[in-house]
Coordinates of C-alpha atoms in Angstrom, one line a residue:
X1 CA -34.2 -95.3 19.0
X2 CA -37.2 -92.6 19.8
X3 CA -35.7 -88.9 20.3
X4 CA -38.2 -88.5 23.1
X5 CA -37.9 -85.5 25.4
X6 CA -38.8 -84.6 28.3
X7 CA -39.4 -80.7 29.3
X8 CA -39.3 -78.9 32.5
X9 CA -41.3 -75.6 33.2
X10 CA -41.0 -74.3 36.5
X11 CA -43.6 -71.8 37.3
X12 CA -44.2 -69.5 39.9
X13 CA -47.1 -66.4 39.3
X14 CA -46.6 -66.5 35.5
X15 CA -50.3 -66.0 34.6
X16 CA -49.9 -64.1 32.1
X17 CA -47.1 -66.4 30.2
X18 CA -47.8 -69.6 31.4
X19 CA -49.8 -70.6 28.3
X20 CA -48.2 -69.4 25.7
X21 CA -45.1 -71.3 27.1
X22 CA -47.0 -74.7 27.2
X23 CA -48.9 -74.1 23.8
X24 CA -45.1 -73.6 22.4
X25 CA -44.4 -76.7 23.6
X26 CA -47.0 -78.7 22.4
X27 CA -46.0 -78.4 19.1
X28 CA -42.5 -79.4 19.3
X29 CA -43.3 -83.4 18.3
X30 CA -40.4 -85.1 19.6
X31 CA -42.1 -83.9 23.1
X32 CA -43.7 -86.4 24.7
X33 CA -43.8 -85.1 28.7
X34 CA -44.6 -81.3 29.8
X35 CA -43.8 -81.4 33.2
X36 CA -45.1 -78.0 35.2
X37 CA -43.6 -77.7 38.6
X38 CA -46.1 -75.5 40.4
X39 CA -43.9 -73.5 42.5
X40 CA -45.9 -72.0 45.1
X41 CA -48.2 -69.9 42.7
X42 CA -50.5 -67.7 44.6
X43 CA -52.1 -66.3 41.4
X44 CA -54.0 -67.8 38.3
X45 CA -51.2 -70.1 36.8
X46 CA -52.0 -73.7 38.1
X47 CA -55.7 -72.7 37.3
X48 CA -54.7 -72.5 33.9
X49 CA -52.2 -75.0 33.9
X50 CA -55.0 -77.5 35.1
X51 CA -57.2 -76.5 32.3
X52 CA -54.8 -77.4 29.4
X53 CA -54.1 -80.6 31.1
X54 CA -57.6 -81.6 30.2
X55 CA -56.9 -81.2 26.7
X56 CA -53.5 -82.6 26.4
X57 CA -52.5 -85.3 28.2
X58 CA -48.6 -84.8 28.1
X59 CA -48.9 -82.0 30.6
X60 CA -48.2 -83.0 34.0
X61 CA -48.3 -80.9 37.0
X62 CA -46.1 -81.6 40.4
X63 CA -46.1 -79.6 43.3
X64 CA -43.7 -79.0 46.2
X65 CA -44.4 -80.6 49.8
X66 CA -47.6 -78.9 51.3
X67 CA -47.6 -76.6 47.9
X68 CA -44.5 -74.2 49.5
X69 CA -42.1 -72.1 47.2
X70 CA -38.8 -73.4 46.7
X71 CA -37.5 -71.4 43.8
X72 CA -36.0 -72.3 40.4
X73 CA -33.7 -74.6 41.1
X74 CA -35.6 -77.1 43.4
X75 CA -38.3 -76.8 40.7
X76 CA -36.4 -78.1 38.2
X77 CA -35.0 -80.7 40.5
X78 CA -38.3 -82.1 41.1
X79 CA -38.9 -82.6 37.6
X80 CA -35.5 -84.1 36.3
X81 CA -36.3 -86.3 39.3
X82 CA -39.9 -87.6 37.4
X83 CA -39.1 -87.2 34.0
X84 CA -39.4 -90.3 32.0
X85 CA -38.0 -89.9 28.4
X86 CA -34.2 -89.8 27.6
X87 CA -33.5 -86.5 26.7
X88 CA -34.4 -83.3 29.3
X89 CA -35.2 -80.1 28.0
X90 CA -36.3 -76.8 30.2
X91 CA -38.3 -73.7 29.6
X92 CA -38.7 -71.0 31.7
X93 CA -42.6 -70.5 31.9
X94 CA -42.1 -66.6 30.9
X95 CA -40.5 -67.7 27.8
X96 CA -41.6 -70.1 24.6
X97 CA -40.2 -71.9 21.9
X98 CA -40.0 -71.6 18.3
X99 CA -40.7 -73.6 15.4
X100 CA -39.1 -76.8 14.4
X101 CA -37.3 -76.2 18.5
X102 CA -35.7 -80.2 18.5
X103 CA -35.3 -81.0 14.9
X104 CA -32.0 -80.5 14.5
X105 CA -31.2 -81.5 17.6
X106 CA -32.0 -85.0 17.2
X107 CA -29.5 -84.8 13.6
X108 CA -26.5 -83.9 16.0
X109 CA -27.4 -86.4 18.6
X110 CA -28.1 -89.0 15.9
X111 CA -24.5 -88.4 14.2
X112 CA -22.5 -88.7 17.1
X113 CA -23.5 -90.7 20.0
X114 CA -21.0 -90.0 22.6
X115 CA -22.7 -86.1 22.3
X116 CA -24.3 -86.1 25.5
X117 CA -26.0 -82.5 24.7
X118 CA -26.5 -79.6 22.3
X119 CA -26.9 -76.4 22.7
X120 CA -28.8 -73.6 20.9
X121 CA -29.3 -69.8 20.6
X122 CA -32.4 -68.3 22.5
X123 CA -33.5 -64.6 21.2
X124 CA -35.5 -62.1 23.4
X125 CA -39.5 -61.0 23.4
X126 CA -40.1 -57.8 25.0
X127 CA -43.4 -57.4 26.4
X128 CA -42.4 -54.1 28.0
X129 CA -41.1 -50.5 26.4
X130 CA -37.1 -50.8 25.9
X131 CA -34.5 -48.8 24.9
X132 CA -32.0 -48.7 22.0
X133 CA -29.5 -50.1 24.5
X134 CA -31.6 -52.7 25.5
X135 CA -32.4 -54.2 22.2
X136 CA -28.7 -53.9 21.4
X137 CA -27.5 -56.0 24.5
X138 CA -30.5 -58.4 24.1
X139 CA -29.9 -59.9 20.5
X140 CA -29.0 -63.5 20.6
X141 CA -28.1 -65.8 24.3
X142 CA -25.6 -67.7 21.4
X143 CA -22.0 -68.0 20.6
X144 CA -20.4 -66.5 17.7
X145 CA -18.9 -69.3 16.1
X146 CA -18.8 -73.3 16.6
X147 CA -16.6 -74.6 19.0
X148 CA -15.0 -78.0 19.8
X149 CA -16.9 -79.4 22.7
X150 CA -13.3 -79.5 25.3
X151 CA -13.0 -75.4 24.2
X152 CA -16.9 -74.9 25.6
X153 CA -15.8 -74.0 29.3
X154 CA -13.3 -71.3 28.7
X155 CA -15.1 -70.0 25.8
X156 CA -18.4 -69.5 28.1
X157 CA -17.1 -68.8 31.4
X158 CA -15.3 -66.0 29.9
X159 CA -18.1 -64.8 28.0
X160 CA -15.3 -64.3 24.9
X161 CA -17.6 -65.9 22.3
X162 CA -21.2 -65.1 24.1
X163 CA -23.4 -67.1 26.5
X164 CA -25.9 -69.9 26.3
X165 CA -29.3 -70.2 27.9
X166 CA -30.9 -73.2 29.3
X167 CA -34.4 -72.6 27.0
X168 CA -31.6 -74.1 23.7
X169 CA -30.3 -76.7 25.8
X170 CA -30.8 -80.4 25.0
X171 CA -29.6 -83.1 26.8
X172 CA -29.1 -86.7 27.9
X173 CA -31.0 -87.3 31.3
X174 CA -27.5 -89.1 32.0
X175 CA -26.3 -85.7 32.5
X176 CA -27.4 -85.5 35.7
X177 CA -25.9 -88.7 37.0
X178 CA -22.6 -87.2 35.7
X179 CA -22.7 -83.7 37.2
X180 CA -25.2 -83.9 39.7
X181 CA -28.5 -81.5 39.9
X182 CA -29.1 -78.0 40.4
X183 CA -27.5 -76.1 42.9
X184 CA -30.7 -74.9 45.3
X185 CA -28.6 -72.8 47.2
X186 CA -28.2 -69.9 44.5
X187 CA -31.0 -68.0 44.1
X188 CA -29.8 -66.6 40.8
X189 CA -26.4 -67.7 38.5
X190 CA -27.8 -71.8 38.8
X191 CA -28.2 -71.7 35.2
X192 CA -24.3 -70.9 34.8
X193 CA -23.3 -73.2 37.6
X194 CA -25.4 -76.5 36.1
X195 CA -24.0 -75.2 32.5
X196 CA -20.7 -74.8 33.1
X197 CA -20.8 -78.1 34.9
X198 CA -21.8 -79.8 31.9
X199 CA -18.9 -78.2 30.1
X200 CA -16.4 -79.3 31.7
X201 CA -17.7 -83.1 32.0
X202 CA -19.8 -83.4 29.2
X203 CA -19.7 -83.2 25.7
X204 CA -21.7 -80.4 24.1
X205 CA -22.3 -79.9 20.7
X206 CA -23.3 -76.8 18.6
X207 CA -26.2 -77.0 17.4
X208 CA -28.3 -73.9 15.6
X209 CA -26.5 -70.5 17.1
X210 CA -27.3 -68.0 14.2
X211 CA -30.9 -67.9 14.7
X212 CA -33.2 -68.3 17.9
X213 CA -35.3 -71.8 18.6
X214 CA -36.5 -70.0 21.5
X215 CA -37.2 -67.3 22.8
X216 CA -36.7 -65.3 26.4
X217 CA -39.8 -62.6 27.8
X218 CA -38.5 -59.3 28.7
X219 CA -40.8 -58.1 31.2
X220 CA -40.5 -55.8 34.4
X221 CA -40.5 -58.9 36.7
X222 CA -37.4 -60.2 35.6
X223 CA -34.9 -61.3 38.0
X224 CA -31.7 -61.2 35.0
X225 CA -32.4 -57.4 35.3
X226 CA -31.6 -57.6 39.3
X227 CA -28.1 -56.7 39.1
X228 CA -27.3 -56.3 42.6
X229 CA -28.4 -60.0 43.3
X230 CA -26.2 -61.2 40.8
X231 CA -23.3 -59.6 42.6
X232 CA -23.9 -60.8 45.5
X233 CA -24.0 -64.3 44.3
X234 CA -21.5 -64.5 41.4
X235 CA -19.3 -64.8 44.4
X236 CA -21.2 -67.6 45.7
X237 CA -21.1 -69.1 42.4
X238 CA -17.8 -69.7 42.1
X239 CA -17.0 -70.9 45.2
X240 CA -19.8 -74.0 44.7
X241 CA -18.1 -74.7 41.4
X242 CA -14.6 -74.8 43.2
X243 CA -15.8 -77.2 45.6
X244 CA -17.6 -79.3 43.3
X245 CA -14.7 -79.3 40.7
X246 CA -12.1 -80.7 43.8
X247 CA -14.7 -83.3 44.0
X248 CA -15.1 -84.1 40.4
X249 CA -11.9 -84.7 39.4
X250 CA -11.6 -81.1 37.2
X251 CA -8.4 -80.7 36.1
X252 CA -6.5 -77.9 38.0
X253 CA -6.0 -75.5 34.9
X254 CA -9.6 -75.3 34.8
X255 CA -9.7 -74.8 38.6
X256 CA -7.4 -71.8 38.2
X257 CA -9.7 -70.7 35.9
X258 CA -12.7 -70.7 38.6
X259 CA -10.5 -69.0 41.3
X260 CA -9.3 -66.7 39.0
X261 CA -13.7 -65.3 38.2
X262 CA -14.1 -66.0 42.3
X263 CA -11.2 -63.2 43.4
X264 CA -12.2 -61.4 40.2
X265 CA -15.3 -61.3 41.7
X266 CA -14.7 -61.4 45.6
X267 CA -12.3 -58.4 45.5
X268 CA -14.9 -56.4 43.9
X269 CA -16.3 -56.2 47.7
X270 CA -13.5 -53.7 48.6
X271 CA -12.7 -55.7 51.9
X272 CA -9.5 -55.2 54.1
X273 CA -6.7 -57.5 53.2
X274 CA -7.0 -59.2 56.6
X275 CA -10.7 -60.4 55.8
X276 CA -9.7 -61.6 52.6
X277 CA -6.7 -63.8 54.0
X278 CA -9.3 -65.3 56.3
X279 CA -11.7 -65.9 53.6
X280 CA -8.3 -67.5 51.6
X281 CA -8.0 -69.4 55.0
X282 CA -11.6 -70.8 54.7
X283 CA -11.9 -71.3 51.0
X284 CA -8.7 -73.5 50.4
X285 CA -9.4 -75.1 54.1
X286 CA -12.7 -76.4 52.4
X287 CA -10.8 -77.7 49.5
X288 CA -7.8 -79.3 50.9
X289 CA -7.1 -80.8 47.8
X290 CA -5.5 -77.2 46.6
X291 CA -3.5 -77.0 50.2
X292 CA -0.6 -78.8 48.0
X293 CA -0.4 -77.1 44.5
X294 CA 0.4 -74.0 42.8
X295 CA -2.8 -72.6 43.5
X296 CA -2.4 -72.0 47.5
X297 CA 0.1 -69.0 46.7
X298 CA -1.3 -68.0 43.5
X299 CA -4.2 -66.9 44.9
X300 CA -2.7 -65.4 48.6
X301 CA -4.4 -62.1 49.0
X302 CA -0.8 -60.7 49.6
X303 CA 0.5 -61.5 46.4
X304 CA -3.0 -61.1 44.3
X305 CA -3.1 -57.6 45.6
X306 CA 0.8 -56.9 45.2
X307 CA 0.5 -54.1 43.0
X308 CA -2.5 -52.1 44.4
X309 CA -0.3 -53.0 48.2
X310 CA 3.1 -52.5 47.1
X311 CA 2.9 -49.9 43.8
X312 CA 6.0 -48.2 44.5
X313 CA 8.0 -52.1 43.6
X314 CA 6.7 -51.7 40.3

């Protein structure tokens, strides 16, 4: 059978990375589809985009309804939703991929069929000054050691042995059937949410995580440097993958592992008690499937805040 891949390149004002992200692309030969989702550019990018596609006929361009911006994860939507081939790649147009990106990719998917992705480490391109700090943190998007594919979730959504990036991610288009599609209500943190759905339904497979296939551009417009969006939707985060776990079947160990990021998270807000037992009201009303266990009293404001409410019992 043909390793064939599709790849997905949402693009929004990227001028000045667009081609270097399609040019890496080109030469990955198990690519047979470059589909650019024009995301409402109002700059030079589907200009340029339009003037590779005379040269190379792999590229394909889509667009939204009436050529309106509906961010990443729409984008992305709308071209899992076209792509033809069997496997599904993405690459964020700021960033590019190295040499040799899919050859060993197609090795792991070749030895084990029932793999239904594989996942690789991603390095960082600065194109602006950094500091010492900077380069220290921004390494390797990789784990630090392979992992059986039913440890990936807790390893990851931890963060205990690293983080993955969706520019090394390989999979089946199958995927999607399984777990559904991006989440287009996160403006930020969809990249978690669609890879830690795939965790826990999927099987994952290392693949290369000790050097980069791709790579991510550090620039001054990036939106993983907007920490105060993050927060506010880490929260938000969590509460989609609760809700989509109840209706998925997710055990509920790994459920107690979402609640336990979501209050991590949510009581980071510094709240009175009496708005987070409404908010407990609301979240388990919304998943009455956790009205019944364990969980419903674990996770009582009351008793999650015992200490910091009651010190002097302990």
């Amino acid at each position: 059978m043909t390793f064939s891949i599709s790849v997905i390149i949402p693009a929004y004002n990227v001028e000045n990375f667009i081609e270097k992200a399609i040019v890496s692309v080109i030469q990955q030969p198990e690519v047979f589809e470059i589909l650019v989702i024009n995301d409402g550019s109002s700059d030079k990018t589907l200009e340029i985009v339009e003037k590779l596609q005379k040269g190379y006929s792999k590229i394909k361009i889509f667009n939204h309804f009436n050529g309106i911006n509906k961010g990443r994860s729409a984008s992305r939507n709308l071209g899992i939703k076209n792509a033809k081939e069997e496997y599904i790649a993405f690459l964020d147009a700021d960033d590019f991929y190295l040499e040799n990106r899919f050859a060993n990719d197609k090795k792991v998917f070749e030895k084990n069929k029932e793999t239904d992705g594989v996942y690789n480490a991603v390095g960082f391109e600065f194109y602006r000054d950094f500091s010492e700090s900077e380069i220290k943190k921004h390494k390797l998007s990789t784990l630090s050691k392979k992992i059986q594919p039913e440890e990936l979730f807790n390893s990851i959504v931890s963060s205990k042995l690293g983080y993955l990036h969706l520019n090394g991610l390989t999979v089946k288009k199958t995927v999607f059937d399984t777990i559904g599609v991006f989440n287009e209500s996160l403006v930020v943190a969809e990249d978690s949410d669609i890879i830690f759905k795939m965790a826990l339904k999927c099987r994952l497979e290392s693949g290369v995580i000790d050097m980069p296939l791709a790579k991510r551009g550090v620039h001054d417009s990036n939106i993983f440097t907007q920490d105060d969006l993050y927060k506010k939707y880490n929260v938000k985060l969590y509460e989609s993958l609760v809700g989509w776990s109840c209706k998925n079947n997710i055990s509920l160990v790994n459920i107690d592992t979402l609640l336990n990021w979501l209050w991590f998270f949510k009581f980071r807000t510094n709240k009175k008690v009496i708005n987070y037992i409404f908010y407990w009201i609301t979240l388990f009303g919304k998943n009455p499937k956790l009205i019944f266990s364990k969980l419903v009293i674990k996770y009582f404001p009351l008793v999650r805040l015992r200490q910091r409410l009651f010190p002097f019992l302990y």
